[in-house]
mmCIF file of C-alpha atoms in Angstrom:
data_model
loop_
_atom_site.group_PDB
_atom_site.id
_atom_site.type_symbol
_atom_site.label_atom_id
_atom_site.label_comp_id
_atom_site.label_asym_id
_atom_site.label_seq_id
_atom_site.Cartn_x
_atom_site.Cartn_y
_atom_site.Cartn_z
ATOM 1 C CA UNK A 1 0.000 0.000 0.000
ATOM 2 C CA UNK A 2 1.329 3.415 -0.954
ATOM 3 C CA UNK A 3 1.867 5.619 2.084
ATOM 4 C CA UNK A 4 0.068 8.942 2.168
ATOM 5 C CA UNK A 5 2.327 11.760 3.291
ATOM 6 C CA UNK A 6 0.746 15.089 4.235
ATOM 7 C CA UNK A 7 2.030 18.218 2.502
ATOM 8 C CA UNK A 8 4.400 20.537 4.320
ATOM 9 C CA UNK A 9 3.066 21.546 7.723
ATOM 10 C CA UNK A 10 5.748 24.174 8.308
ATOM 11 C CA UNK A 11 4.313 27.071 10.270
ATOM 12 C CA UNK A 12 1.282 25.128 11.505
ATOM 13 C CA UNK A 13 0.244 23.919 14.937
ATOM 14 C CA UNK A 14 -1.683 20.679 15.349
ATOM 15 C CA UNK A 15 -3.336 19.435 18.536
ATOM 16 C CA UNK A 16 -3.738 15.653 18.620
ATOM 17 C CA UNK A 17 -5.597 13.900 21.430
ATOM 18 C CA UNK A 18 -4.205 10.530 22.443
ATOM 19 C CA UNK A 19 -0.510 9.823 22.982
ATOM 20 C CA UNK A 20 -0.386 6.235 21.697
ATOM 21 C CA UNK A 21 -1.613 4.232 18.729
ATOM 22 C CA UNK A 22 -3.247 6.383 16.080
ATOM 23 C CA UNK A 23 -2.511 9.620 17.932
ATOM 24 C CA UNK A 24 1.193 8.846 18.055
ATOM 25 C CA UNK A 25 1.331 7.896 14.373
ATOM 26 C CA UNK A 26 -0.542 11.043 13.318
ATOM 27 C CA UNK A 27 1.720 13.248 15.434
ATOM 28 C CA UNK A 28 4.821 11.531 14.047
ATOM 29 C CA UNK A 29 3.748 12.146 10.434
ATOM 30 C CA UNK A 30 2.797 15.767 11.070
ATOM 31 C CA UNK A 31 6.153 16.336 12.766
ATOM 32 C CA UNK A 32 7.934 14.771 9.798
ATOM 33 C CA UNK A 33 6.092 17.254 7.592
ATOM 34 C CA UNK A 34 7.577 20.113 9.610
ATOM 35 C CA UNK A 35 4.610 21.031 11.793
ATOM 36 C CA UNK A 36 4.464 21.862 15.482
ATOM 37 C CA UNK A 37 2.457 19.269 17.384
ATOM 38 C CA UNK A 38 0.931 19.120 20.840
ATOM 39 C CA UNK A 39 0.142 15.562 21.915
ATOM 40 C CA UNK A 40 -2.581 15.732 24.539
ATOM 41 C CA UNK A 41 -3.357 12.953 27.002
ATOM 42 C CA UNK A 42 -3.920 12.159 30.655
ATOM 43 C CA UNK A 43 -0.764 10.102 31.346
ATOM 44 C CA UNK A 44 2.254 12.388 31.598
ATOM 45 C CA UNK A 45 4.664 9.452 31.533
ATOM 46 C CA UNK A 46 3.244 8.064 28.289
ATOM 47 C CA UNK A 47 3.141 11.566 26.869
ATOM 48 C CA UNK A 48 6.800 12.184 27.638
ATOM 49 C CA UNK A 49 7.705 8.795 26.152
ATOM 50 C CA UNK A 50 5.799 9.557 22.932
ATOM 51 C CA UNK A 51 7.453 12.960 22.591
ATOM 52 C CA UNK A 52 10.886 11.423 23.158
ATOM 53 C CA UNK A 53 10.260 8.720 20.532
ATOM 54 C CA UNK A 54 9.196 11.297 17.957
ATOM 55 C CA UNK A 55 12.189 13.497 18.770
ATOM 56 C CA UNK A 56 14.502 10.514 18.309
ATOM 57 C CA UNK A 57 12.894 9.630 14.976
ATOM 58 C CA UNK A 58 12.599 13.177 13.638
ATOM 59 C CA UNK A 59 15.614 15.258 14.707
ATOM 60 C CA UNK A 60 14.549 18.810 15.441
ATOM 61 C CA UNK A 61 10.865 17.914 15.725
ATOM 62 C CA UNK A 62 8.797 20.538 17.554
ATOM 63 C CA UNK A 63 6.540 18.283 19.624
ATOM 64 C CA UNK A 64 5.257 18.826 23.149
ATOM 65 C CA UNK A 65 2.968 17.056 25.604
ATOM 66 C CA UNK A 66 -0.183 18.666 26.989
ATOM 67 C CA UNK A 67 -2.023 17.370 30.048
ATOM 68 C CA UNK A 68 -5.625 16.551 29.126
ATOM 69 C CA UNK A 69 -7.967 14.082 30.820
ATOM 70 C CA UNK A 70 -10.973 13.587 28.537
ATOM 71 C CA UNK A 71 -12.876 11.959 31.384
ATOM 72 C CA UNK A 72 -13.101 15.408 32.966
ATOM 73 C CA UNK A 73 -14.715 18.443 31.355
ATOM 74 C CA UNK A 74 -12.887 20.524 33.957
ATOM 75 C CA UNK A 75 -9.594 19.212 32.540
ATOM 76 C CA UNK A 76 -10.788 20.025 29.014
ATOM 77 C CA UNK A 77 -11.487 23.626 30.049
ATOM 78 C CA UNK A 78 -8.123 23.938 31.788
ATOM 79 C CA UNK A 79 -6.221 22.533 28.811
ATOM 80 C CA UNK A 80 -7.994 24.868 26.397
ATOM 81 C CA UNK A 81 -7.475 27.844 28.687
ATOM 82 C CA UNK A 82 -3.733 27.190 28.824
ATOM 83 C CA UNK A 83 -3.607 26.884 25.060
ATOM 84 C CA UNK A 84 -5.507 30.139 24.528
ATOM 85 C CA UNK A 85 -3.013 31.928 26.767
ATOM 86 C CA UNK A 86 0.028 30.430 25.026
ATOM 87 C CA UNK A 87 -1.018 30.334 21.360
ATOM 88 C CA UNK A 88 -2.758 32.585 18.856
ATOM 89 C CA UNK A 89 -3.654 29.939 16.260
ATOM 90 C CA UNK A 90 -4.468 26.217 16.057
ATOM 91 C CA UNK A 91 -4.405 24.933 12.479
ATOM 92 C CA UNK A 92 -5.357 21.289 13.040
ATOM 93 C CA UNK A 93 -7.402 19.697 15.805
ATOM 94 C CA UNK A 94 -7.406 15.897 15.648
ATOM 95 C CA UNK A 95 -10.145 14.550 17.943
ATOM 96 C CA UNK A 96 -8.696 11.058 18.160
ATOM 97 C CA UNK A 97 -8.357 9.669 21.687
ATOM 98 C CA UNK A 98 -10.868 7.106 22.815
ATOM 99 C CA UNK A 99 -11.636 3.995 24.797
ATOM 100 C CA UNK A 100 -13.421 0.836 23.729
ATOM 101 C CA UNK A 101 -15.961 -1.315 25.555
ATOM 102 C CA UNK A 102 -15.043 -1.316 29.268
ATOM 103 C CA UNK A 103 -16.784 -4.478 30.548
ATOM 104 C CA UNK A 104 -18.415 -2.685 33.470
ATOM 105 C CA UNK A 105 -20.142 0.694 33.572
ATOM 106 C CA UNK A 106 -17.652 3.467 34.340
ATOM 107 C CA UNK A 107 -18.383 7.177 34.677
ATOM 108 C CA UNK A 108 -16.590 10.416 33.920
ATOM 109 C CA UNK A 109 -15.971 13.076 36.550
ATOM 110 C CA UNK A 110 -19.336 14.609 35.643
ATOM 111 C CA UNK A 111 -21.183 11.285 35.838
ATOM 112 C CA UNK A 112 -21.464 10.489 32.120
ATOM 113 C CA UNK A 113 -20.938 6.965 30.777
ATOM 114 C CA UNK A 114 -17.212 6.813 30.077
ATOM 115 C CA UNK A 115 -17.256 6.110 26.331
ATOM 116 C CA UNK A 116 -19.855 8.790 25.659
ATOM 117 C CA UNK A 117 -17.846 11.223 27.770
ATOM 118 C CA UNK A 118 -14.344 10.486 26.498
ATOM 119 C CA UNK A 119 -14.930 9.550 22.871
ATOM 120 C CA UNK A 120 -17.537 12.176 22.106
ATOM 121 C CA UNK A 121 -18.591 14.804 24.651
ATOM 122 C CA UNK A 122 -15.089 15.887 25.715
ATOM 123 C CA UNK A 123 -14.099 16.369 22.073
ATOM 124 C CA UNK A 124 -17.309 18.306 21.424
ATOM 125 C CA UNK A 125 -16.366 20.583 24.344
ATOM 126 C CA UNK A 126 -12.690 20.826 23.352
ATOM 127 C CA UNK A 127 -13.555 21.942 19.835
ATOM 128 C CA UNK A 128 -15.851 24.659 21.195
ATOM 129 C CA UNK A 129 -13.168 25.853 23.622
ATOM 130 C CA UNK A 130 -10.547 26.041 20.849
ATOM 131 C CA UNK A 131 -12.848 27.566 18.239
ATOM 132 C CA UNK A 132 -11.335 31.085 18.570
ATOM 133 C CA UNK A 133 -7.836 29.708 17.866
ATOM 134 C CA UNK A 134 -9.092 27.586 14.975
ATOM 135 C CA UNK A 135 -10.935 30.501 13.400
ATOM 136 C CA UNK A 136 -7.704 32.522 13.514
ATOM 137 C CA UNK A 137 -5.962 30.005 11.219
ATOM 138 C CA UNK A 138 -5.806 30.382 7.438
ATOM 139 C CA UNK A 139 -6.932 26.815 6.698
ATOM 140 C CA UNK A 140 -8.270 25.321 9.943
ATOM 141 C CA UNK A 141 -9.319 21.685 10.035
ATOM 142 C CA UNK A 142 -11.042 19.591 12.677
ATOM 143 C CA UNK A 143 -10.800 15.844 12.154
ATOM 144 C CA UNK A 144 -13.062 13.664 14.300
ATOM 145 C CA UNK A 145 -11.988 10.040 14.424
ATOM 146 C CA UNK A 146 -14.985 7.738 14.147
ATOM 147 C CA UNK A 147 -15.216 4.028 13.350
ATOM 148 C CA UNK A 148 -16.986 1.487 11.181
ATOM 149 C CA UNK A 149 -18.854 0.808 14.428
ATOM 150 C CA UNK A 150 -21.033 3.848 13.676
ATOM 151 C CA UNK A 151 -22.953 1.679 11.194
ATOM 152 C CA UNK A 152 -23.966 -0.742 13.970
ATOM 153 C CA UNK A 153 -25.194 1.816 16.497
ATOM 154 C CA UNK A 154 -28.735 1.463 17.835
ATOM 155 C CA UNK A 155 -29.351 5.140 18.403
ATOM 156 C CA UNK A 156 -31.751 6.378 21.081
ATOM 157 C CA UNK A 157 -31.917 10.146 21.555
ATOM 158 C CA UNK A 158 -33.433 9.630 25.001
ATOM 159 C CA UNK A 159 -30.497 7.452 26.036
ATOM 160 C CA UNK A 160 -27.849 9.696 24.502
ATOM 161 C CA UNK A 161 -25.346 9.073 27.276
ATOM 162 C CA UNK A 162 -25.860 5.263 27.307
ATOM 163 C CA UNK A 163 -26.608 5.494 31.022
ATOM 164 C CA UNK A 164 -29.623 3.147 30.842
ATOM 165 C CA UNK A 165 -29.002 -0.577 30.545
ATOM 166 C CA UNK A 166 -25.256 -0.323 29.942
ATOM 167 C CA UNK A 167 -23.870 -2.578 27.214
ATOM 168 C CA UNK A 168 -20.158 -2.127 26.358
ATOM 169 C CA UNK A 169 -20.401 -2.597 22.592
ATOM 170 C CA UNK A 170 -23.628 -0.664 22.212
ATOM 171 C CA UNK A 171 -22.183 2.317 24.086
ATOM 172 C CA UNK A 172 -19.015 2.222 21.975
ATOM 173 C CA UNK A 173 -20.927 2.140 18.687
ATOM 174 C CA UNK A 174 -23.114 5.001 19.899
ATOM 175 C CA UNK A 175 -20.134 7.159 20.810
ATOM 176 C CA UNK A 176 -18.595 6.633 17.377
ATOM 177 C CA UNK A 177 -21.864 7.496 15.646
ATOM 178 C CA UNK A 178 -22.005 10.702 17.672
ATOM 179 C CA UNK A 179 -18.474 11.606 16.524
ATOM 180 C CA UNK A 180 -19.574 11.138 12.917
ATOM 181 C CA UNK A 181 -22.701 13.258 13.446
ATOM 182 C CA UNK A 182 -20.584 15.943 15.091
ATOM 183 C CA UNK A 183 -18.142 16.122 12.179
ATOM 184 C CA UNK A 184 -20.967 16.547 9.685
ATOM 185 C CA UNK A 185 -22.917 19.082 11.757
ATOM 186 C CA UNK A 186 -19.822 21.142 12.612
ATOM 187 C CA UNK A 187 -19.253 21.667 8.885
ATOM 188 C CA UNK A 188 -22.868 22.738 8.375
ATOM 189 C CA UNK A 189 -22.651 25.238 11.211
ATOM 190 C CA UNK A 190 -19.298 26.552 10.034
ATOM 191 C CA UNK A 191 -20.771 27.141 6.588
ATOM 192 C CA UNK A 192 -23.800 28.935 8.035
ATOM 193 C CA UNK A 193 -21.848 31.098 10.496
ATOM 194 C CA UNK A 194 -18.784 31.791 8.353
ATOM 195 C CA UNK A 195 -16.294 30.219 10.759
ATOM 196 C CA UNK A 196 -14.062 29.103 7.882
ATOM 197 C CA UNK A 197 -13.546 25.635 9.342
ATOM 198 C CA UNK A 198 -13.161 22.445 7.399
ATOM 199 C CA UNK A 199 -14.650 19.672 9.542
ATOM 200 C CA UNK A 200 -14.038 16.089 8.466
ATOM 201 C CA UNK A 201 -14.459 12.584 9.841
ATOM 202 C CA UNK A 202 -12.022 9.715 9.442
ATOM 203 C CA UNK A 203 -11.887 6.104 10.502
ATOM 204 C CA UNK A 204 -8.875 3.754 10.631
ATOM 205 C CA UNK A 205 -10.563 0.616 9.377
ATOM 206 C CA UNK A 206 -9.583 -2.426 11.416
ATOM 207 C CA UNK A 207 -6.303 -1.223 12.877
ATOM 208 C CA UNK A 208 -4.151 -2.718 15.589
ATOM 209 C CA UNK A 209 -4.223 -0.142 18.369
ATOM 210 C CA UNK A 210 -4.282 -0.302 22.152
ATOM 211 C CA UNK A 211 -8.069 0.125 22.104
ATOM 212 C CA UNK A 212 -8.384 -3.653 22.072
ATOM 213 C CA UNK A 213 -6.625 -3.906 25.419
ATOM 214 C CA UNK A 214 -9.354 -1.924 27.180
ATOM 215 C CA UNK A 215 -11.643 -4.810 28.011
ATOM 216 C CA UNK A 216 -13.458 -7.904 26.898
ATOM 217 C CA UNK A 217 -11.278 -10.624 28.407
ATOM 218 C CA UNK A 218 -8.119 -12.440 27.352
ATOM 219 C CA UNK A 219 -9.768 -14.824 24.884
ATOM 220 C CA UNK A 220 -11.473 -11.973 23.043
ATOM 221 C CA UNK A 221 -8.240 -9.997 22.963
ATOM 222 C CA UNK A 222 -6.269 -12.931 21.545
ATOM 223 C CA UNK A 223 -8.904 -13.731 18.917
ATOM 224 C CA UNK A 224 -9.021 -10.075 17.912
ATOM 225 C CA UNK A 225 -5.254 -10.028 17.436
ATOM 226 C CA UNK A 226 -5.465 -13.100 15.191
ATOM 227 C CA UNK A 227 -8.165 -11.457 13.059
ATOM 228 C CA UNK A 228 -6.049 -8.317 12.847
ATOM 229 C CA UNK A 229 -3.180 -10.322 11.394
ATOM 230 C CA UNK A 230 -5.490 -11.789 8.764
ATOM 231 C CA UNK A 231 -7.558 -8.809 7.588
ATOM 232 C CA UNK A 232 -6.460 -5.783 9.577
ATOM 233 C CA UNK A 233 -3.635 -3.275 9.386
ATOM 234 C CA UNK A 234 -1.139 -1.541 11.638
ATOM 235 C CA UNK A 235 -1.753 1.639 13.614
ATOM 236 C CA UNK A 236 0.508 3.493 11.162
ATOM 237 C CA UNK A 237 -1.655 2.311 8.273
ATOM 238 C CA UNK A 238 -4.817 3.096 10.216
ATOM 239 C CA UNK A 239 -3.594 6.658 10.688
ATOM 240 C CA UNK A 240 -3.505 7.230 6.920
ATOM 241 C CA UNK A 241 -7.166 8.334 6.509
ATOM 242 C CA UNK A 242 -6.789 10.713 9.464
ATOM 243 C CA UNK A 243 -3.712 12.272 7.888
ATOM 244 C CA UNK A 244 -5.489 12.474 4.539
ATOM 245 C CA UNK A 245 -8.403 14.323 6.137
ATOM 246 C CA UNK A 246 -6.015 16.608 8.005
ATOM 247 C CA UNK A 247 -3.763 17.463 5.088
ATOM 248 C CA UNK A 248 -5.022 16.610 1.637
ATOM 249 C CA UNK A 249 -5.909 19.687 -0.413
ATOM 250 C CA UNK A 250 -8.745 17.755 -2.067
ATOM 251 C CA UNK A 251 -10.333 16.450 1.146
ATOM 252 C CA UNK A 252 -13.810 17.974 1.308
ATOM 253 C CA UNK A 253 -15.312 19.500 4.425
ATOM 254 C CA UNK A 254 -18.141 17.447 5.882
ATOM 255 C CA UNK A 255 -16.832 14.255 4.259
ATOM 256 C CA UNK A 256 -15.685 10.981 5.789
ATOM 257 C CA UNK A 257 -12.433 9.249 4.861
ATOM 258 C CA UNK A 258 -11.266 5.711 5.539
ATOM 259 C CA UNK A 259 -9.495 2.721 4.002
ATOM 260 C CA UNK A 260 -10.730 1.811 0.526
ATOM 261 C CA UNK A 261 -9.733 -1.854 0.519
ATOM 262 C CA UNK A 262 -11.491 -5.003 1.746
ATOM 263 C CA UNK A 263 -14.731 -4.019 3.538
ATOM 264 C CA UNK A 264 -13.121 -0.646 4.373
ATOM 265 C CA UNK A 265 -10.953 -2.467 6.925
ATOM 266 C CA UNK A 266 -7.624 -1.834 5.240
ATOM 267 C CA UNK A 267 -6.080 -0.156 2.217
ATOM 268 C CA UNK A 268 -5.244 3.270 0.861
ATOM 269 C CA UNK A 269 -7.239 6.227 2.221
ATOM 270 C CA UNK A 270 -10.180 7.589 0.292
ATOM 271 C CA UNK A 271 -13.837 8.609 0.603
ATOM 272 C CA UNK A 272 -16.005 6.578 2.976
ATOM 273 C CA UNK A 273 -19.685 6.475 3.865
ATOM 274 C CA UNK A 274 -21.491 7.783 6.903
ATOM 275 C CA UNK A 275 -24.196 5.736 8.590
ATOM 276 C CA UNK A 276 -27.538 6.685 7.016
ATOM 277 C CA UNK A 277 -28.831 8.250 10.227
ATOM 278 C CA UNK A 278 -26.127 10.949 9.968
ATOM 279 C CA UNK A 279 -28.182 12.484 7.132
ATOM 280 C CA UNK A 280 -31.014 13.331 9.559
ATOM 281 C CA UNK A 281 -30.629 17.102 9.982
ATOM 282 C CA UNK A 282 -33.331 17.420 12.635
ATOM 283 C CA UNK A 283 -31.706 14.694 14.709
ATOM 284 C CA UNK A 284 -28.280 16.306 14.384
ATOM 285 C CA UNK A 285 -29.753 19.609 15.553
ATOM 286 C CA UNK A 286 -31.282 17.976 18.629
ATOM 287 C CA UNK A 287 -28.083 16.073 19.458
ATOM 288 C CA UNK A 288 -26.111 19.320 19.131
ATOM 289 C CA UNK A 289 -28.474 21.186 21.451
ATOM 290 C CA UNK A 290 -28.335 18.482 24.099
ATOM 291 C CA UNK A 291 -24.561 18.166 23.759
ATOM 292 C CA UNK A 292 -24.069 21.890 24.364
ATOM 293 C CA UNK A 293 -26.158 21.601 27.525
ATOM 294 C CA UNK A 294 -24.320 18.516 28.781
ATOM 295 C CA UNK A 295 -20.872 19.941 27.991
ATOM 296 C CA UNK A 296 -21.643 23.423 29.276
ATOM 297 C CA UNK A 297 -20.405 25.123 26.098
ATOM 298 C CA UNK A 298 -21.880 27.287 23.346
ATOM 299 C CA UNK A 299 -20.534 27.527 19.816
ATOM 300 C CA UNK A 300 -20.244 30.887 18.107
#
């Protein structure tokens, strides 16, 4: 598979959530392209290790770690506040970090189901908090990392947070559908309000990341790794659609990008398809309204 390499990122600043897996690979490629990168995550040790690895691979790379716990909206506000004091522009925001299917119900600091809170709501809030810095950029992009799991979500607007009858897989699929809906609606609102943003979604296909270590038992983990070897791809390959969305001059705002090979699980990056429910404008409006209330933010 031919590797996609983003165009020169010299003079740009990218914020990437998640210090391992896809986040690391995206940050590494953006650093190679000459961009400044802030890798944001909750584990300072892992963050420092990721920064050191990139610095060793790309001499002179301008990469830093930023403390951000997506299970806490307070931490999101603090991270964004620090960034607004230190920077004047953010060119790329990669809403990537996530967790997958904790076997038991876990809650964020604010009491939201953990996958809803980390995968979706914290990124919804972070984007709102960084909107002034994004709008100050010449070609700002927000890339929300979704999943093929969006197509399997059983969506219930009255159980938006997955707090009723917790099921690990159902909550994960729902959080990834919400990320896809957010990417599409953010572009619509940018167009209407003149924010100048390009909002895109991307998914990695079936990529070998540390998401699979989150839960589900040893046997499931082992079987998943075997399947990955047969039909999946590496984290570096899974990062390709994210990089394409973040850097390609022909990537269209509001669009979804993913692997174009076997069942969209692997292969070169290209256009993908949203779940049909993402087309429901009225539903997206209602989800947006409720998300603003739950996150305590307002766009505009």
